[in-house]
Amino acid sequence: METTTWIDVQVDAEFLPEQSLTSEDRYMFQYTITITNRGEHSSQLLSRSWLITDSIGETNTVEGDGVVGQQPILQPNQSYTYTSGCILKSPLGTMEGFYVFIQEDGTKVKAPIKVFTLAMPNIIN
């Protein structure tokens, strides 16, 4: 499967103290992702694959259809934004992965999601 360069993925992540229980090693993070189709043809997001790693070395792989229950079709220069979250057992971690899209002609492509940091404020100097 080809890796696409025309699907742009931007991420904004934040710590949610009101939903975290730090005394029980439960750190809740939310991330908002904006996916933009920079190509010339429409593409539909079919699935996602995440590798979530925390600072104590635990990893978790999450795979599934679509995102937040949807499989959006993006027209050229159209964006789709969604918010989701994850729980870590430490105040610091990372996420990375890819989306699988299907193009108008039936070709499936991977859109990489570069590694991004999940961090409780002031945990990194």
JSON list of C-alpha atoms in Angstrom, two decimals:
[
{"chain": "A", "resi": 1, "resn": "MET", "atom": "CA", "xyz": [0.00, 0.00, 0.00]},
{"chain": "A", "resi": 2, "resn": "GLU", "atom": "CA", "xyz": [1.39, 3.36, -1.06]},
{"chain": "A", "resi": 3, "resn": "THR", "atom": "CA", "xyz": [2.00, 6.08, 1.53]},
{"chain": "A", "resi": 4, "resn": "THR", "atom": "CA", "xyz": [0.30, 9.30, 0.52]},
{"chain": "A", "resi": 5, "resn": "THR", "atom": "CA", "xyz": [1.79, 12.77, 0.74]},
{"chain": "A", "resi": 6, "resn": "TRP", "atom": "CA", "xyz": [-1.41, 14.61, -0.16]},
{"chain": "A", "resi": 7, "resn": "ILE", "atom": "CA", "xyz": [-3.32, 13.90, 3.06]},
{"chain": "A", "resi": 8, "resn": "ASP", "atom": "CA", "xyz": [-2.18, 16.40, 5.70]},
{"chain": "A", "resi": 9, "resn": "VAL", "atom": "CA", "xyz": [-2.66, 15.51, 9.38]},
{"chain": "A", "resi": 10, "resn": "GLN", "atom": "CA", "xyz": [-2.35, 18.17, 12.12]},
{"chain": "A", "resi": 11, "resn": "VAL", "atom": "CA", "xyz": [-2.67, 17.35, 15.84]},
{"chain": "A", "resi": 12, "resn": "ASP", "atom": "CA", "xyz": [-3.29, 19.43, 18.95]},
{"chain": "A", "resi": 13, "resn": "ALA", "atom": "CA", "xyz": [-3.10, 17.50, 22.25]},
{"chain": "A", "resi": 14, "resn": "GLU", "atom": "CA", "xyz": [-3.83, 18.54, 25.82]},
{"chain": "A", "resi": 15, "resn": "PHE", "atom": "CA", "xyz": [-3.91, 17.10, 29.34]},
{"chain": "A", "resi": 16, "resn": "LEU", "atom": "CA", "xyz": [-7.32, 16.95, 31.06]},
{"chain": "A", "resi": 17, "resn": "PRO", "atom": "CA", "xyz": [-6.70, 17.36, 34.81]},
{"chain": "A", "resi": 18, "resn": "GLU", "atom": "CA", "xyz": [-10.42, 17.26, 35.68]},
{"chain": "A", "resi": 19, "resn": "GLN", "atom": "CA", "xyz": [-10.69, 13.76, 34.18]},
{"chain": "A", "resi": 20, "resn": "SER", "atom": "CA", "xyz": [-7.40, 12.44, 35.55]},
{"chain": "A", "resi": 21, "resn": "LEU", "atom": "CA", "xyz": [-6.66, 10.64, 38.82]},
{"chain": "A", "resi": 22, "resn": "THR", "atom": "CA", "xyz": [-2.92, 11.16, 39.16]},
{"chain": "A", "resi": 23, "resn": "SER", "atom": "CA", "xyz": [-2.85, 9.43, 42.57]},
{"chain": "A", "resi": 24, "resn": "GLU", "atom": "CA", "xyz": [-4.04, 6.28, 40.76]},
{"chain": "A", "resi": 25, "resn": "ASP", "atom": "CA", "xyz": [-1.75, 6.71, 37.72]},
{"chain": "A", "resi": 26, "resn": "ARG", "atom": "CA", "xyz": [-4.63, 7.68, 35.44]},
{"chain": "A", "resi": 27, "resn": "TYR", "atom": "CA", "xyz": [-3.71, 10.55, 33.10]},
{"chain": "A", "resi": 28, "resn": "MET", "atom": "CA", "xyz": [-6.38, 11.60, 30.61]},
{"chain": "A", "resi": 29, "resn": "PHE", "atom": "CA", "xyz": [-5.44, 13.34, 27.38]},
{"chain": "A", "resi": 30, "resn": "GLN", "atom": "CA", "xyz": [-7.52, 14.72, 24.56]},
{"chain": "A", "resi": 31, "resn": "TYR", "atom": "CA", "xyz": [-6.33, 15.29, 21.03]},
{"chain": "A", "resi": 32, "resn": "THR", "atom": "CA", "xyz": [-7.93, 17.20, 18.19]},
{"chain": "A", "resi": 33, "resn": "ILE", "atom": "CA", "xyz": [-6.97, 16.15, 14.68]},
{"chain": "A", "resi": 34, "resn": "THR", "atom": "CA", "xyz": [-7.53, 18.03, 11.45]},
{"chain": "A", "resi": 35, "resn": "ILE", "atom": "CA", "xyz": [-7.18, 15.99, 8.27]},
{"chain": "A", "resi": 36, "resn": "THR", "atom": "CA", "xyz": [-6.94, 17.88, 4.98]},
{"chain": "A", "resi": 37, "resn": "ASN", "atom": "CA", "xyz": [-7.09, 16.42, 1.48]},
{"chain": "A", "resi": 38, "resn": "ARG", "atom": "CA", "xyz": [-4.44, 18.30, -0.52]},
{"chain": "A", "resi": 39, "resn": "GLY", "atom": "CA", "xyz": [-4.92, 16.01, -3.53]},
{"chain": "A", "resi": 40, "resn": "GLU", "atom": "CA", "xyz": [-6.87, 16.43, -6.73]},
{"chain": "A", "resi": 41, "resn": "HIS", "atom": "CA", "xyz": [-9.50, 13.74, -6.06]},
{"chain": "A", "resi": 42, "resn": "SER", "atom": "CA", "xyz": [-11.82, 12.82, -3.20]},
{"chain": "A", "resi": 43, "resn": "SER", "atom": "CA", "xyz": [-10.63, 10.28, -0.64]},
{"chain": "A", "resi": 44, "resn": "GLN", "atom": "CA", "xyz": [-12.58, 8.44, 2.06]},
{"chain": "A", "resi": 45, "resn": "LEU", "atom": "CA", "xyz": [-11.06, 7.62, 5.44]},
{"chain": "A", "resi": 46, "resn": "LEU", "atom": "CA", "xyz": [-11.60, 3.90, 6.02]},
{"chain": "A", "resi": 47, "resn": "SER", "atom": "CA", "xyz": [-9.63, 3.04, 9.15]},
{"chain": "A", "resi": 48, "resn": "ARG", "atom": "CA", "xyz": [-7.05, 4.09, 11.71]},
{"chain": "A", "resi": 49, "resn": "SER", "atom": "CA", "xyz": [-4.11, 2.46, 13.47]},
{"chain": "A", "resi": 50, "resn": "TRP", "atom": "CA", "xyz": [-2.48, 3.96, 16.58]},
{"chain": "A", "resi": 51, "resn": "LEU", "atom": "CA", "xyz": [0.60, 3.05, 18.58]},
{"chain": "A", "resi": 52, "resn": "ILE", "atom": "CA", "xyz": [0.31, 4.64, 22.03]},
{"chain": "A", "resi": 53, "resn": "THR", "atom": "CA", "xyz": [3.40, 4.57, 24.26]},
{"chain": "A", "resi": 54, "resn": "ASP", "atom": "CA", "xyz": [3.73, 5.90, 27.80]},
{"chain": "A", "resi": 55, "resn": "SER", "atom": "CA", "xyz": [6.89, 6.86, 29.66]},
{"chain": "A", "resi": 56, "resn": "ILE", "atom": "CA", "xyz": [6.95, 3.65, 31.70]},
{"chain": "A", "resi": 57, "resn": "GLY", "atom": "CA", "xyz": [7.35, 1.64, 28.52]},
{"chain": "A", "resi": 58, "resn": "GLU", "atom": "CA", "xyz": [3.84, 0.30, 28.07]},
{"chain": "A", "resi": 59, "resn": "THR", "atom": "CA", "xyz": [2.47, 0.29, 24.55]},
{"chain": "A", "resi": 60, "resn": "ASN", "atom": "CA", "xyz": [-1.03, -0.12, 23.23]},
{"chain": "A", "resi": 61, "resn": "THR", "atom": "CA", "xyz": [-2.16, -0.60, 19.63]},
{"chain": "A", "resi": 62, "resn": "VAL", "atom": "CA", "xyz": [-5.60, 0.64, 18.66]},
{"chain": "A", "resi": 63, "resn": "GLU", "atom": "CA", "xyz": [-7.07, -0.19, 15.27]},
{"chain": "A", "resi": 64, "resn": "GLY", "atom": "CA", "xyz": [-10.55, 0.18, 13.87]},
{"chain": "A", "resi": 65, "resn": "ASP", "atom": "CA", "xyz": [-12.88, 1.50, 11.24]},
{"chain": "A", "resi": 66, "resn": "GLY", "atom": "CA", "xyz": [-13.09, 5.25, 10.73]},
{"chain": "A", "resi": 67, "resn": "VAL", "atom": "CA", "xyz": [-12.66, 7.82, 13.46]},
{"chain": "A", "resi": 68, "resn": "VAL", "atom": "CA", "xyz": [-15.21, 8.62, 16.19]},
{"chain": "A", "resi": 69, "resn": "GLY", "atom": "CA", "xyz": [-17.72, 6.39, 14.39]},
{"chain": "A", "resi": 70, "resn": "GLN", "atom": "CA", "xyz": [-17.37, 8.13, 11.02]},
{"chain": "A", "resi": 71, "resn": "GLN", "atom": "CA", "xyz": [-15.68, 7.43, 7.70]},
{"chain": "A", "resi": 72, "resn": "PRO", "atom": "CA", "xyz": [-15.64, 10.91, 6.15]},
{"chain": "A", "resi": 73, "resn": "ILE", "atom": "CA", "xyz": [-15.18, 11.56, 2.45]},
{"chain": "A", "resi": 74, "resn": "LEU", "atom": "CA", "xyz": [-12.86, 14.50, 1.86]},
{"chain": "A", "resi": 75, "resn": "GLN", "atom": "CA", "xyz": [-13.11, 16.45, -1.36]},
{"chain": "A", "resi": 76, "resn": "PRO", "atom": "CA", "xyz": [-9.98, 18.24, -2.67]},
{"chain": "A", "resi": 77, "resn": "ASN", "atom": "CA", "xyz": [-8.89, 20.98, -0.22]},
{"chain": "A", "resi": 78, "resn": "GLN", "atom": "CA", "xyz": [-11.55, 19.91, 2.29]},
{"chain": "A", "resi": 79, "resn": "SER", "atom": "CA", "xyz": [-10.73, 19.32, 5.97]},
{"chain": "A", "resi": 80, "resn": "TYR", "atom": "CA", "xyz": [-12.29, 17.15, 8.63]},
{"chain": "A", "resi": 81, "resn": "THR", "atom": "CA", "xyz": [-11.70, 17.78, 12.35]},
{"chain": "A", "resi": 82, "resn": "TYR", "atom": "CA", "xyz": [-12.49, 15.48, 15.27]},
{"chain": "A", "resi": 83, "resn": "THR", "atom": "CA", "xyz": [-11.58, 15.18, 18.94]},
{"chain": "A", "resi": 84, "resn": "SER", "atom": "CA", "xyz": [-10.87, 11.98, 20.84]},
{"chain": "A", "resi": 85, "resn": "GLY", "atom": "CA", "xyz": [-8.87, 10.95, 23.87]},
{"chain": "A", "resi": 86, "resn": "CYS", "atom": "CA", "xyz": [-6.74, 8.35, 25.60]},
{"chain": "A", "resi": 87, "resn": "ILE", "atom": "CA", "xyz": [-5.70, 7.40, 29.11]},
{"chain": "A", "resi": 88, "resn": "LEU", "atom": "CA", "xyz": [-2.08, 6.79, 30.06]},
{"chain": "A", "resi": 89, "resn": "LYS", "atom": "CA", "xyz": [-0.59, 5.30, 33.23]},
{"chain": "A", "resi": 90, "resn": "SER", "atom": "CA", "xyz": [2.07, 8.01, 33.25]},
{"chain": "A", "resi": 91, "resn": "PRO", "atom": "CA", "xyz": [2.10, 11.80, 32.80]},
{"chain": "A", "resi": 92, "resn": "LEU", "atom": "CA", "xyz": [4.06, 11.57, 29.56]},
{"chain": "A", "resi": 93, "resn": "GLY", "atom": "CA", "xyz": [3.65, 9.55, 26.38]},
{"chain": "A", "resi": 94, "resn": "THR", "atom": "CA", "xyz": [3.41, 9.58, 22.63]},
{"chain": "A", "resi": 95, "resn": "MET", "atom": "CA", "xyz": [1.01, 8.58, 19.88]},
{"chain": "A", "resi": 96, "resn": "GLU", "atom": "CA", "xyz": [1.68, 7.85, 16.23]},
{"chain": "A", "resi": 97, "resn": "GLY", "atom": "CA", "xyz": [0.09, 5.85, 13.48]},
{"chain": "A", "resi": 98, "resn": "PHE", "atom": "CA", "xyz": [-1.70, 6.07, 10.17]},
{"chain": "A", "resi": 99, "resn": "TYR", "atom": "CA", "xyz": [-5.06, 6.33, 8.46]},
{"chain": "A", "resi": 100, "resn": "VAL", "atom": "CA", "xyz": [-6.09, 4.22, 5.49]},
{"chain": "A", "resi": 101, "resn": "PHE", "atom": "CA", "xyz": [-7.96, 6.09, 2.75]},
{"chain": "A", "resi": 102, "resn": "ILE", "atom": "CA", "xyz": [-9.61, 4.85, -0.41]},
{"chain": "A", "resi": 103, "resn": "GLN", "atom": "CA", "xyz": [-9.42, 7.03, -3.49]},
{"chain": "A", "resi": 104, "resn": "GLU", "atom": "CA", "xyz": [-12.09, 7.48, -6.17]},
{"chain": "A", "resi": 105, "resn": "ASP", "atom": "CA", "xyz": [-10.42, 4.83, -8.35]},
{"chain": "A", "resi": 106, "resn": "GLY", "atom": "CA", "xyz": [-10.46, 2.24, -5.52]},
{"chain": "A", "resi": 107, "resn": "THR", "atom": "CA", "xyz": [-6.77, 2.54, -4.63]},
{"chain": "A", "resi": 108, "resn": "LYS", "atom": "CA", "xyz": [-6.04, 2.35, -0.90]},
{"chain": "A", "resi": 109, "resn": "VAL", "atom": "CA", "xyz": [-3.32, 4.56, 0.55]},
{"chain": "A", "resi": 110, "resn": "LYS", "atom": "CA", "xyz": [-1.78, 5.14, 3.99]},
{"chain": "A", "resi": 111, "resn": "ALA", "atom": "CA", "xyz": [-1.68, 8.62, 5.47]},
{"chain": "A", "resi": 112, "resn": "PRO", "atom": "CA", "xyz": [0.97, 8.73, 8.22]},
{"chain": "A", "resi": 113, "resn": "ILE", "atom": "CA", "xyz": [0.34, 10.43, 11.55]},
{"chain": "A", "resi": 114, "resn": "LYS", "atom": "CA", "xyz": [3.67, 11.70, 12.84]},
{"chain": "A", "resi": 115, "resn": "VAL", "atom": "CA", "xyz": [4.55, 11.02, 16.46]},
{"chain": "A", "resi": 116, "resn": "PHE", "atom": "CA", "xyz": [3.13, 13.59, 18.87]},
{"chain": "A", "resi": 117, "resn": "THR", "atom": "CA", "xyz": [3.58, 14.07, 22.61]},
{"chain": "A", "resi": 118, "resn": "LEU", "atom": "CA", "xyz": [1.01, 13.70, 25.36]},
{"chain": "A", "resi": 119, "resn": "ALA", "atom": "CA", "xyz": [2.32, 15.54, 28.39]},
{"chain": "A", "resi": 120, "resn": "MET", "atom": "CA", "xyz": [1.02, 16.85, 31.67]},
{"chain": "A", "resi": 121, "resn": "PRO", "atom": "CA", "xyz": [1.93, 20.56, 31.97]},
{"chain": "A", "resi": 122, "resn": "ASN", "atom": "CA", "xyz": [5.42, 21.25, 33.36]},
{"chain": "A", "resi": 123, "resn": "ILE", "atom": "CA", "xyz": [6.46, 17.59, 33.06]},
{"chain": "A", "resi": 124, "resn": "ILE", "atom": "CA", "xyz": [8.94, 18.52, 30.30]},
{"chain": "A", "resi": 125, "resn": "ASN", "atom": "CA", "xyz": [11.34, 21.38, 30.96]}
]
